[in-house]
mmCIF file with all atom_site columns, C-alpha atoms in Angstrom:
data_model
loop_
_atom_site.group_PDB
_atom_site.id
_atom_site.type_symbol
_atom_site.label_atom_id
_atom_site.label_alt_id
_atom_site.label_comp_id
_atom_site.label_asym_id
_atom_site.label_entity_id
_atom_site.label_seq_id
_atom_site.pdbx_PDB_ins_code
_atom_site.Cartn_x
_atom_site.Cartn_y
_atom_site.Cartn_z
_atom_site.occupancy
_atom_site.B_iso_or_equiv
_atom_site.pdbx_formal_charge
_atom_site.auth_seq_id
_atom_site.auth_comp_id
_atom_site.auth_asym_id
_atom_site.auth_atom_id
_atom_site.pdbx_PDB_model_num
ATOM 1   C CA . UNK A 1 1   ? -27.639 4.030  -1.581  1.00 39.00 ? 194 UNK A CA 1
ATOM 2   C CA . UNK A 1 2   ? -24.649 2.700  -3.681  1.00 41.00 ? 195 UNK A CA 1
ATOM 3   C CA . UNK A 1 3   ? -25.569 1.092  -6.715  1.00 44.00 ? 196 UNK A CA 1
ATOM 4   C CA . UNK A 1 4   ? -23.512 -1.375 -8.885  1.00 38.00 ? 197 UNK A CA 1
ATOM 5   C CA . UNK A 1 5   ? -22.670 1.384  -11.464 1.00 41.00 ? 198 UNK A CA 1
ATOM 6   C CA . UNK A 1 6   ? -20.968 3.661  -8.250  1.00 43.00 ? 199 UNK A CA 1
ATOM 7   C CA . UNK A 1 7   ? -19.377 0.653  -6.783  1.00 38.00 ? 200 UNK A CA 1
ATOM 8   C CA . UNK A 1 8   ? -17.765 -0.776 -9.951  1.00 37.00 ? 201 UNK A CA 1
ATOM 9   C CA . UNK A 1 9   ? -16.873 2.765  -10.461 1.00 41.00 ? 202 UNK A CA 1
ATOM 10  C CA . UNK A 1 10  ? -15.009 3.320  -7.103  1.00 40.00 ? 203 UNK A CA 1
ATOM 11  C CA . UNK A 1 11  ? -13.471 0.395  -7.307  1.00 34.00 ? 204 UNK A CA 1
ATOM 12  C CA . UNK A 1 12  ? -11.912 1.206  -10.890 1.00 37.00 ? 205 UNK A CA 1
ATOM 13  C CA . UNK A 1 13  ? -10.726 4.617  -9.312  1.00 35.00 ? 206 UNK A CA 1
ATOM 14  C CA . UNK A 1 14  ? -9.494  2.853  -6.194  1.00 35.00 ? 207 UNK A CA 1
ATOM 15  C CA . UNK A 1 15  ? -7.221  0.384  -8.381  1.00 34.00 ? 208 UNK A CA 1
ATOM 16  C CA . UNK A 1 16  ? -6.153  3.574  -10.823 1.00 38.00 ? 209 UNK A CA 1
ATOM 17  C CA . UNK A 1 17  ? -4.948  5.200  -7.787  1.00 34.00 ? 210 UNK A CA 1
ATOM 18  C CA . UNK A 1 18  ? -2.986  2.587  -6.341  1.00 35.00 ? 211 UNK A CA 1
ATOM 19  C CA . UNK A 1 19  ? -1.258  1.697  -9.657  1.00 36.00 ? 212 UNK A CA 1
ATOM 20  C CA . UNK A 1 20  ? 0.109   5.177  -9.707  1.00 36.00 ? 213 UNK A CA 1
ATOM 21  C CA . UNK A 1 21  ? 1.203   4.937  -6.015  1.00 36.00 ? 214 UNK A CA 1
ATOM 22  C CA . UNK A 1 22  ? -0.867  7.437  -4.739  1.00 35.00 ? 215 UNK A CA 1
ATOM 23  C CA . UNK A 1 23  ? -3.166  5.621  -2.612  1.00 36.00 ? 216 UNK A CA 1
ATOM 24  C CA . UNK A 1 24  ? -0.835  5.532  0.456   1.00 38.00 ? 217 UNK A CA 1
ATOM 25  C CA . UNK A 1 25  ? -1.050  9.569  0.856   1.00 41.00 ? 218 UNK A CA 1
ATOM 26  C CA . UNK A 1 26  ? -4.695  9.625  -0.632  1.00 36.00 ? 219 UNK A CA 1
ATOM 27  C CA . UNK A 1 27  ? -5.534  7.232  2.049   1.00 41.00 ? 220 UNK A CA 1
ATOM 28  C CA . UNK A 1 28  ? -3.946  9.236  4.573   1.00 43.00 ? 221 UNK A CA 1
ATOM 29  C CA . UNK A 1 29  ? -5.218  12.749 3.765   1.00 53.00 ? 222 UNK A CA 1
ATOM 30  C CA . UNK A 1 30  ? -7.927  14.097 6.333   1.00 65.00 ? 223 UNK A CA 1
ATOM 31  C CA . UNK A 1 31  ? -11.453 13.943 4.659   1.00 75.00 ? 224 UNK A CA 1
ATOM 32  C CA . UNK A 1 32  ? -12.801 17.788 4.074   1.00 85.00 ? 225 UNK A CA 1
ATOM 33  C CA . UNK A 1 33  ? -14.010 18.614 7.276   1.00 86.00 ? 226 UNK A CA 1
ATOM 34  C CA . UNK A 1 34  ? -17.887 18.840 7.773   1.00 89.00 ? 227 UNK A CA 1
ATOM 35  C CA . UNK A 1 35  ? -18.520 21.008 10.337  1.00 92.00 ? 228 UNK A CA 1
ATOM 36  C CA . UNK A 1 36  ? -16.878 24.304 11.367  1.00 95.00 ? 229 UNK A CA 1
ATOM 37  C CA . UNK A 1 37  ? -14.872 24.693 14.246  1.00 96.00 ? 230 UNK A CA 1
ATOM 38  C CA . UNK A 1 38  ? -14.591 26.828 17.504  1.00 96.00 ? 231 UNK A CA 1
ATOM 39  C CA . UNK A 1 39  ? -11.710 26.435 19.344  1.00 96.00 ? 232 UNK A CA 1
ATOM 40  C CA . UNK A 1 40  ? -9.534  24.886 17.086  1.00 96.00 ? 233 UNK A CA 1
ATOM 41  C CA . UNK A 1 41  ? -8.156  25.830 13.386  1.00 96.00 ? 234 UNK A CA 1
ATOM 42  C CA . UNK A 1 42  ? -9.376  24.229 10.802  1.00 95.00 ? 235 UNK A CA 1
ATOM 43  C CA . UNK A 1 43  ? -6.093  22.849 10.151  1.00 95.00 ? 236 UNK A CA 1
ATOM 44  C CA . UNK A 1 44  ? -6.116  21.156 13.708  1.00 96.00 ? 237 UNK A CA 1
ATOM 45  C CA . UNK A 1 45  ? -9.861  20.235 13.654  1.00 97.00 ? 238 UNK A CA 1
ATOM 46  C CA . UNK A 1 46  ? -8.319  18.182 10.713  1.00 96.00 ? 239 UNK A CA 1
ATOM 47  C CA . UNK A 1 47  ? -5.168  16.615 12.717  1.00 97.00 ? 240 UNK A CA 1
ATOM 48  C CA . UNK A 1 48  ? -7.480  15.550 15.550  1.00 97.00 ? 241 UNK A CA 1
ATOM 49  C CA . UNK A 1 49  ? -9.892  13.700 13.045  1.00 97.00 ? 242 UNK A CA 1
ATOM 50  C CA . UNK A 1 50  ? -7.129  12.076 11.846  1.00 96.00 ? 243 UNK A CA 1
ATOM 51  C CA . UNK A 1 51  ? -5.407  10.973 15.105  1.00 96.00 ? 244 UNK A CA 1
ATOM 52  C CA . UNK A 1 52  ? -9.075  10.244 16.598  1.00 96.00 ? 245 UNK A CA 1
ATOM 53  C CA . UNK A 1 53  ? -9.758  7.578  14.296  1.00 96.00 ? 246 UNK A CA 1
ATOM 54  C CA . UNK A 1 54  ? -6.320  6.548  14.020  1.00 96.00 ? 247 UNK A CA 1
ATOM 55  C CA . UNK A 1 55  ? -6.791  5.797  18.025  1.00 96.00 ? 248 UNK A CA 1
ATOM 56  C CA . UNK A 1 56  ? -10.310 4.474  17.590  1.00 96.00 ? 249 UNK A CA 1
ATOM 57  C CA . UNK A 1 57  ? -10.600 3.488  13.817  1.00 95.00 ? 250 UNK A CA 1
ATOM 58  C CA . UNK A 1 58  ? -14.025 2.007  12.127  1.00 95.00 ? 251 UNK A CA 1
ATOM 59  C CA . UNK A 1 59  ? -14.266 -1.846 12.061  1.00 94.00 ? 252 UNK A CA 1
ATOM 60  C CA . UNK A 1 60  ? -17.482 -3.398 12.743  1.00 93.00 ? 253 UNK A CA 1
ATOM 61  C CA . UNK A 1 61  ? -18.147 -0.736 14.927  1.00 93.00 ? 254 UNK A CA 1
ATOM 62  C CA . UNK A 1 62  ? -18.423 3.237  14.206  1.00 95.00 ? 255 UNK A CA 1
ATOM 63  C CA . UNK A 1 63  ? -15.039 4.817  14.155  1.00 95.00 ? 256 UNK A CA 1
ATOM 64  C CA . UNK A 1 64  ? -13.987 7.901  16.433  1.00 96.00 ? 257 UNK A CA 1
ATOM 65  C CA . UNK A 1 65  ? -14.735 9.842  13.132  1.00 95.00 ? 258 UNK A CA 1
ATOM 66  C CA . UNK A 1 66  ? -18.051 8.850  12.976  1.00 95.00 ? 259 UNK A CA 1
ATOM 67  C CA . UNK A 1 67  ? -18.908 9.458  16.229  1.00 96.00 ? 260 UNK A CA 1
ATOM 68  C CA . UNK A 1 68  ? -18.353 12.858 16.149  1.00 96.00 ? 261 UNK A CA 1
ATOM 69  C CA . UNK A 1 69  ? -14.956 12.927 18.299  1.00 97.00 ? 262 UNK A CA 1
ATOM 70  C CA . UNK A 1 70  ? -13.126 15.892 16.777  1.00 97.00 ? 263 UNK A CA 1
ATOM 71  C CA . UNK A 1 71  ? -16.635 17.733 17.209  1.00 97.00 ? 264 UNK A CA 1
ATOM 72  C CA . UNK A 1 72  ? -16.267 16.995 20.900  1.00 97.00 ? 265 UNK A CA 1
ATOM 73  C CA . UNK A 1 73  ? -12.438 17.816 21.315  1.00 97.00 ? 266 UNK A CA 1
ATOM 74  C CA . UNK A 1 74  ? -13.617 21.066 20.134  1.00 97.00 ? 267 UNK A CA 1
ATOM 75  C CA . UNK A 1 75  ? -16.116 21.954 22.175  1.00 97.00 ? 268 UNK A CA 1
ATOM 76  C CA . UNK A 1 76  ? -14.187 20.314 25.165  1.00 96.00 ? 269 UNK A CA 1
ATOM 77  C CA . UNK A 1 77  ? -11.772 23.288 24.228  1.00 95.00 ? 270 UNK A CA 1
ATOM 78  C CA . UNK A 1 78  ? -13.796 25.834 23.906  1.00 95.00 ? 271 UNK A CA 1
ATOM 79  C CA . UNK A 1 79  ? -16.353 25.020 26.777  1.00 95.00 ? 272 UNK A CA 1
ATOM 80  C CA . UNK A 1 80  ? -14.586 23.428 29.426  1.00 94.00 ? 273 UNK A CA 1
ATOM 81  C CA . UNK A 1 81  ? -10.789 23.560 29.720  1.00 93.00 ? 274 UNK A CA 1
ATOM 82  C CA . UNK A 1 82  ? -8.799  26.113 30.679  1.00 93.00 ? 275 UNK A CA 1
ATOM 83  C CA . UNK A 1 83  ? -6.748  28.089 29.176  1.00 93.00 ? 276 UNK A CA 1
ATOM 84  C CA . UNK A 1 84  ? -3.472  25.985 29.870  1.00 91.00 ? 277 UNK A CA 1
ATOM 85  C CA . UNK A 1 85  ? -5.028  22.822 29.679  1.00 91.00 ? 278 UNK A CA 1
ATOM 86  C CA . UNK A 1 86  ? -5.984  24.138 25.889  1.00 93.00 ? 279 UNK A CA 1
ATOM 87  C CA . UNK A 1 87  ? -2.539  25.769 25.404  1.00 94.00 ? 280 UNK A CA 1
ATOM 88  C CA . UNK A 1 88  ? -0.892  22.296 26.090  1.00 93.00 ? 281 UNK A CA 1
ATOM 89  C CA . UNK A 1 89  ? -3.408  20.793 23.551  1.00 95.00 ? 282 UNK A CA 1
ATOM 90  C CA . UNK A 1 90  ? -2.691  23.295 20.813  1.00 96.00 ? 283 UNK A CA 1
ATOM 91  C CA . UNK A 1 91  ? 1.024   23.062 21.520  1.00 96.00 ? 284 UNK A CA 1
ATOM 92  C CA . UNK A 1 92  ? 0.972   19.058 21.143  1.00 96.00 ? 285 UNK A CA 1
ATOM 93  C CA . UNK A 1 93  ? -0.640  19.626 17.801  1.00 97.00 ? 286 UNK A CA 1
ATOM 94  C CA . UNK A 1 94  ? 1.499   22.103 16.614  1.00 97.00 ? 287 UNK A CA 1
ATOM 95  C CA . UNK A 1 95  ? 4.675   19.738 17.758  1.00 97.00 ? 288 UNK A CA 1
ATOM 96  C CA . UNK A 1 96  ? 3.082   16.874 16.008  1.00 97.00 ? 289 UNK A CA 1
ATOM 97  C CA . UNK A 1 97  ? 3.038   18.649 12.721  1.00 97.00 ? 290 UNK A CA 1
ATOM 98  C CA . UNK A 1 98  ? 6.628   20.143 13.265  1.00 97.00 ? 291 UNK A CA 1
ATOM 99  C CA . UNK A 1 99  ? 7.780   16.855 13.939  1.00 97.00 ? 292 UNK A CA 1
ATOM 100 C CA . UNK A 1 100 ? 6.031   15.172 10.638  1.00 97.00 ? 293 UNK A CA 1
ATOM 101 C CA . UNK A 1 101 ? 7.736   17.846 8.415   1.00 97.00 ? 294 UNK A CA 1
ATOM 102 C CA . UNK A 1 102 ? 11.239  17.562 10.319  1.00 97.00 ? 295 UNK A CA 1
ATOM 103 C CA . UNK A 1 103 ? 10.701  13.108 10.033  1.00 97.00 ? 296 UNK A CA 1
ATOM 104 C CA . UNK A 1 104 ? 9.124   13.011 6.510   1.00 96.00 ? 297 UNK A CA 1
ATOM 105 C CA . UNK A 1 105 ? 8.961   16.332 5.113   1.00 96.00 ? 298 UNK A CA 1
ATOM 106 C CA . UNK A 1 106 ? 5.063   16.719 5.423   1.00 96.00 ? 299 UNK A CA 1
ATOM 107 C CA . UNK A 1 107 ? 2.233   17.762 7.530   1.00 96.00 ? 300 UNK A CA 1
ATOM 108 C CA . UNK A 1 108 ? 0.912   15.015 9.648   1.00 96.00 ? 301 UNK A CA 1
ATOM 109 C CA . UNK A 1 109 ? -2.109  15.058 7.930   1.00 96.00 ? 302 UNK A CA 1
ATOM 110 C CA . UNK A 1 110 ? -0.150  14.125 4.527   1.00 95.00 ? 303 UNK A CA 1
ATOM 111 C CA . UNK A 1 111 ? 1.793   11.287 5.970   1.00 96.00 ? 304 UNK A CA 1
ATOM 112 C CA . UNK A 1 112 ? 1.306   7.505  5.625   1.00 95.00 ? 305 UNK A CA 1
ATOM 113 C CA . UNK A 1 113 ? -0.866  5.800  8.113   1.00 95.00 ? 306 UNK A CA 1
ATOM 114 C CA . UNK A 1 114 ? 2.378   3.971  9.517   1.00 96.00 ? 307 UNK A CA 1
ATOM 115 C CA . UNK A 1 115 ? 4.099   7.347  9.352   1.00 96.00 ? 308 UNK A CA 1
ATOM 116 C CA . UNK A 1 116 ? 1.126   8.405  11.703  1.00 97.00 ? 309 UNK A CA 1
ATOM 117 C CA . UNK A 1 117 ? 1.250   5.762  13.817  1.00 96.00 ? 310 UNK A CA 1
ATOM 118 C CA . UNK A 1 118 ? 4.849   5.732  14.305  1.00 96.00 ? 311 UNK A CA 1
ATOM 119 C CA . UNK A 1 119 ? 4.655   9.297  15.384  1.00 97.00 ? 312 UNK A CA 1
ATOM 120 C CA . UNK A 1 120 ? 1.678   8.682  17.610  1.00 96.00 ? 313 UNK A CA 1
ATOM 121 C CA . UNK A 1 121 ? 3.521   5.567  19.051  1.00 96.00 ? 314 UNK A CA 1
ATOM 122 C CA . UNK A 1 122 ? 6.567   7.774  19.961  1.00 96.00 ? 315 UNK A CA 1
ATOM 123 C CA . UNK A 1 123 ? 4.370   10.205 21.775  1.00 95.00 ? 316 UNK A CA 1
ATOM 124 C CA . UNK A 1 124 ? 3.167   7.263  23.883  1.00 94.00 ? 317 UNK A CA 1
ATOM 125 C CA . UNK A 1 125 ? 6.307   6.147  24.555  1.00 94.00 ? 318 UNK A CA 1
ATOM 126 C CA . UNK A 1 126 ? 7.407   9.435  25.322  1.00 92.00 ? 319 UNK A CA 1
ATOM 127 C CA . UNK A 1 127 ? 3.870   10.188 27.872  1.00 91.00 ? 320 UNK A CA 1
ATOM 128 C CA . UNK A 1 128 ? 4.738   6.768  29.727  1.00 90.00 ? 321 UNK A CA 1
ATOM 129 C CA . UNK A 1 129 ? 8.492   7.428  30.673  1.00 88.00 ? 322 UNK A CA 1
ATOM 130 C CA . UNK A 1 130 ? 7.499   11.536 31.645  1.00 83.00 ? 323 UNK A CA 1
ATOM 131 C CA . UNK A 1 131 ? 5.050   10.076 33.795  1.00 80.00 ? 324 UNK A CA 1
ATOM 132 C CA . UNK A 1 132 ? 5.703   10.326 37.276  1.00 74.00 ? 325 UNK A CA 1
ATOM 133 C CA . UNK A 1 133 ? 8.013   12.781 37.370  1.00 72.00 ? 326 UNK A CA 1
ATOM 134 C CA . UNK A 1 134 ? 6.987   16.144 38.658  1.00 63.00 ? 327 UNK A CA 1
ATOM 135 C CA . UNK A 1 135 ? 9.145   18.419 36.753  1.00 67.00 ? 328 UNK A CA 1
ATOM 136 C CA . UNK A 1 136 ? 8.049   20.220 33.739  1.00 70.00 ? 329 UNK A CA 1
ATOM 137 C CA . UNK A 1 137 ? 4.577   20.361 32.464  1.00 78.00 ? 330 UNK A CA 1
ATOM 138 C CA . UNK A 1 138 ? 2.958   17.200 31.765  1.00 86.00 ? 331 UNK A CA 1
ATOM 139 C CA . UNK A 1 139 ? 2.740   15.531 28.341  1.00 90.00 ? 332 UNK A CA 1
ATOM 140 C CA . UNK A 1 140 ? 0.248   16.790 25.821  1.00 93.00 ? 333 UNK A CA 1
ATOM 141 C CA . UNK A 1 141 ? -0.892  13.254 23.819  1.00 95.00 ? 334 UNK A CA 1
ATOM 142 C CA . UNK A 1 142 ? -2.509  11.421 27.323  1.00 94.00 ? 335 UNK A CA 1
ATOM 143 C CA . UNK A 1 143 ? -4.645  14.463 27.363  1.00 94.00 ? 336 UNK A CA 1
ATOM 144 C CA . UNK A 1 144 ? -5.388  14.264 23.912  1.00 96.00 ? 337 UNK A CA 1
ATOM 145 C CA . UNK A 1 145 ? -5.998  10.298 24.159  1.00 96.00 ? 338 UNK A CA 1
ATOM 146 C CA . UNK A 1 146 ? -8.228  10.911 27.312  1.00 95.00 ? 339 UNK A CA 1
ATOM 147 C CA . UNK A 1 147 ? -10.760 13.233 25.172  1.00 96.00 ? 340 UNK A CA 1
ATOM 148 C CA . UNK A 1 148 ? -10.564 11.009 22.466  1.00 97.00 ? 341 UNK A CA 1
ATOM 149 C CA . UNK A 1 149 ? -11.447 8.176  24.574  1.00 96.00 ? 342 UNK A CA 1
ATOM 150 C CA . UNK A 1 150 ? -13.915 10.407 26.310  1.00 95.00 ? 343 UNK A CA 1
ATOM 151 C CA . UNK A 1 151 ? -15.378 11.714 23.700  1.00 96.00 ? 344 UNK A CA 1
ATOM 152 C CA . UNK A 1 152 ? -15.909 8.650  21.981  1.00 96.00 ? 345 UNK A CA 1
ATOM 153 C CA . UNK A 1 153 ? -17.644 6.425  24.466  1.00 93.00 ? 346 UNK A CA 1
ATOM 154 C CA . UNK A 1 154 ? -19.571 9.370  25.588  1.00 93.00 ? 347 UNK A CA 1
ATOM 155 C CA . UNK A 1 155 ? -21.072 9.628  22.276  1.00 94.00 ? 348 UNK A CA 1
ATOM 156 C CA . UNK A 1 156 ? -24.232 7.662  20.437  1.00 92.00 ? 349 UNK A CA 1
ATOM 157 C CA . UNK A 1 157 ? -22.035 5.454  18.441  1.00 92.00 ? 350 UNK A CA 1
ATOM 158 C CA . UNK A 1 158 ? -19.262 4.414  21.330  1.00 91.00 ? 351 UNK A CA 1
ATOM 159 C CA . UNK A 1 159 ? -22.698 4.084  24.053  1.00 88.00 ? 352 UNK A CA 1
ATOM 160 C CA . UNK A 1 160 ? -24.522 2.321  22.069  1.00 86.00 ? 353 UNK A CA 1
ATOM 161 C CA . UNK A 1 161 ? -22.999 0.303  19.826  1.00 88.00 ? 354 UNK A CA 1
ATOM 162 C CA . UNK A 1 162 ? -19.032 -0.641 20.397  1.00 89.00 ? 355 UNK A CA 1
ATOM 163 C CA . UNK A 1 163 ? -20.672 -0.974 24.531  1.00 86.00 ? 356 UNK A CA 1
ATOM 164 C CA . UNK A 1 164 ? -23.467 -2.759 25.524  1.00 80.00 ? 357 UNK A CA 1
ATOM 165 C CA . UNK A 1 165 ? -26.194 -0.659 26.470  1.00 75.00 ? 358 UNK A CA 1
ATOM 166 C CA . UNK A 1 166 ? -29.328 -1.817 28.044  1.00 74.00 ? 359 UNK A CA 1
ATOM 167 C CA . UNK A 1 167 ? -31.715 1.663  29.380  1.00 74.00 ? 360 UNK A CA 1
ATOM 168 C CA . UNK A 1 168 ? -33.184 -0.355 31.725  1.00 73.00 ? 361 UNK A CA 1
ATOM 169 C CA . UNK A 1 169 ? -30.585 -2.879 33.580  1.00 74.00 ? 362 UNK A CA 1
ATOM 170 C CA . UNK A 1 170 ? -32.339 -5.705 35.220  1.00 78.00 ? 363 UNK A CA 1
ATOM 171 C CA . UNK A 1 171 ? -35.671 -6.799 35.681  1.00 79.00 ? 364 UNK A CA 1
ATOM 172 C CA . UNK A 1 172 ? -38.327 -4.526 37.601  1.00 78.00 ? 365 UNK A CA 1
ATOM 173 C CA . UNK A 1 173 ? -39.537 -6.133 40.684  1.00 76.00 ? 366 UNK A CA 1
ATOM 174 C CA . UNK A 1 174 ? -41.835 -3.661 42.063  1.00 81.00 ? 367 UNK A CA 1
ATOM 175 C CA . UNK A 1 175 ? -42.737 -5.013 45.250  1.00 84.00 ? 368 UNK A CA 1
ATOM 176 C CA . UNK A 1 176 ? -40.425 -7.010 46.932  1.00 82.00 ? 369 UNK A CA 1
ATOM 177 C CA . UNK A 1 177 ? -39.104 -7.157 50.866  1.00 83.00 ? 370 UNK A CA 1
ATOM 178 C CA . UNK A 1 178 ? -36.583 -4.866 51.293  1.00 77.00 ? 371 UNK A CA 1
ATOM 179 C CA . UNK A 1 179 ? -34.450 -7.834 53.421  1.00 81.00 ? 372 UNK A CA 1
ATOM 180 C CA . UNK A 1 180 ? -34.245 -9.963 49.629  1.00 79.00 ? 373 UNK A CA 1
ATOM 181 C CA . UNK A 1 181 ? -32.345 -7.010 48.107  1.00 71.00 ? 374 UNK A CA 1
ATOM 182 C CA . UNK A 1 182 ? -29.585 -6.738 50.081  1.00 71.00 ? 375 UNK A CA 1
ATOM 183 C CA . UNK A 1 183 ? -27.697 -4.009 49.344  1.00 66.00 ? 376 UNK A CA 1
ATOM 184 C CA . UNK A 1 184 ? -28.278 -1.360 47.492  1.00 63.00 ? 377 UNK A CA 1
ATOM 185 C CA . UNK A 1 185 ? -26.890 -0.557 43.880  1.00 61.00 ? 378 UNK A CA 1
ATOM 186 C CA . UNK A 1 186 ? -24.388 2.604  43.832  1.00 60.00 ? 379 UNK A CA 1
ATOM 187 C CA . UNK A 1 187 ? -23.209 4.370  40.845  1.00 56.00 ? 380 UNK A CA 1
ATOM 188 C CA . UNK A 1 188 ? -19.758 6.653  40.461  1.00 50.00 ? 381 UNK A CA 1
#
């Protein structure tokens, strides 16, 4: 639990930091990652935390961070896609830090949140004008959204708290004529 003392302190570091102009790149650094990777590098497990909560950030819900997304983009690589579909992957993330050093001289990872998102929004721009056309192989960042996504509402966090969630939908009737239920219920 945060105490007065910590917070007060924070907050004094917080205020230190942005008077020397630092806070935009300490803001945007990757946190040290938690947990060790499979698939990925640990320089990529770091790009997709940052682009996972950068899609799906914390507000009054949990962000993709806290859900455990890059944990899942991981083992989505190293459990269930194949070997291209993880080759495209890698290769987006590799182009995304090539293009953050040849735009701003920096990793992604280093770069201003509205560096990031201007990067990210490009890729999406990018995604939606390839789309459609069969030549070439597809673009890497819908596949990268779609786990993120995935991954996110999937977990505890996304299920049960930025969704509704009720275990047991509807009220239990236990005997009732089968011709007052109409149809029945069908799932996907």
């Amino acid at each position: 639990m945060l105490s007065r003392r910590d917070a007060i302190r924070g907050l004094t570091f917080t205020f230190g930091v942005a008077a020397t102009g630092f806070a935009g790149r300490a803001m945007a650094a990757a946190p040290a990652l938690g947990w060790t990777p499979t698939a990925l590098t640990p320089d990529q497990a770091r790009l997709v935390d940052v682009v996972a909560e950068l899609i799906i950030p914390k507000t009054d819900t949990p962000g993709a961070r806290e859900a455990g997304v890059p944990q899942f983009v991981d083992r989505a690589l190293a459990d269930y896609y194949n070997k291209a579909q993880a080759d495209r992957l890698r290769a987006g993330l590799a182009r995304m830090d090539a293009d953050a050093r040849a735009a701003h001289g920096d990793v992604f990872v280093a770069l201003t949140p509205e560096q990031q998102i201007e990067l990210l929004n490009g890729y999406d721009r990018e995604a939606a004008a390839a789309q459609g056309h069969t030549a070439g192989e597809p673009h890497f960042f819908p596949l990268l959204e779609d786990l993120v996504t995935v991954g996110y509402f999937t977990s505890e966090p996304g299920a049960t708290v930025a969704l509704s969630y009720d275990p047991v939908p509807g009220a239990y009737h236990g005997c009732v004529p089968l011709a007052e239920l109409g149809r029945g219920w069908a799932t996907r």
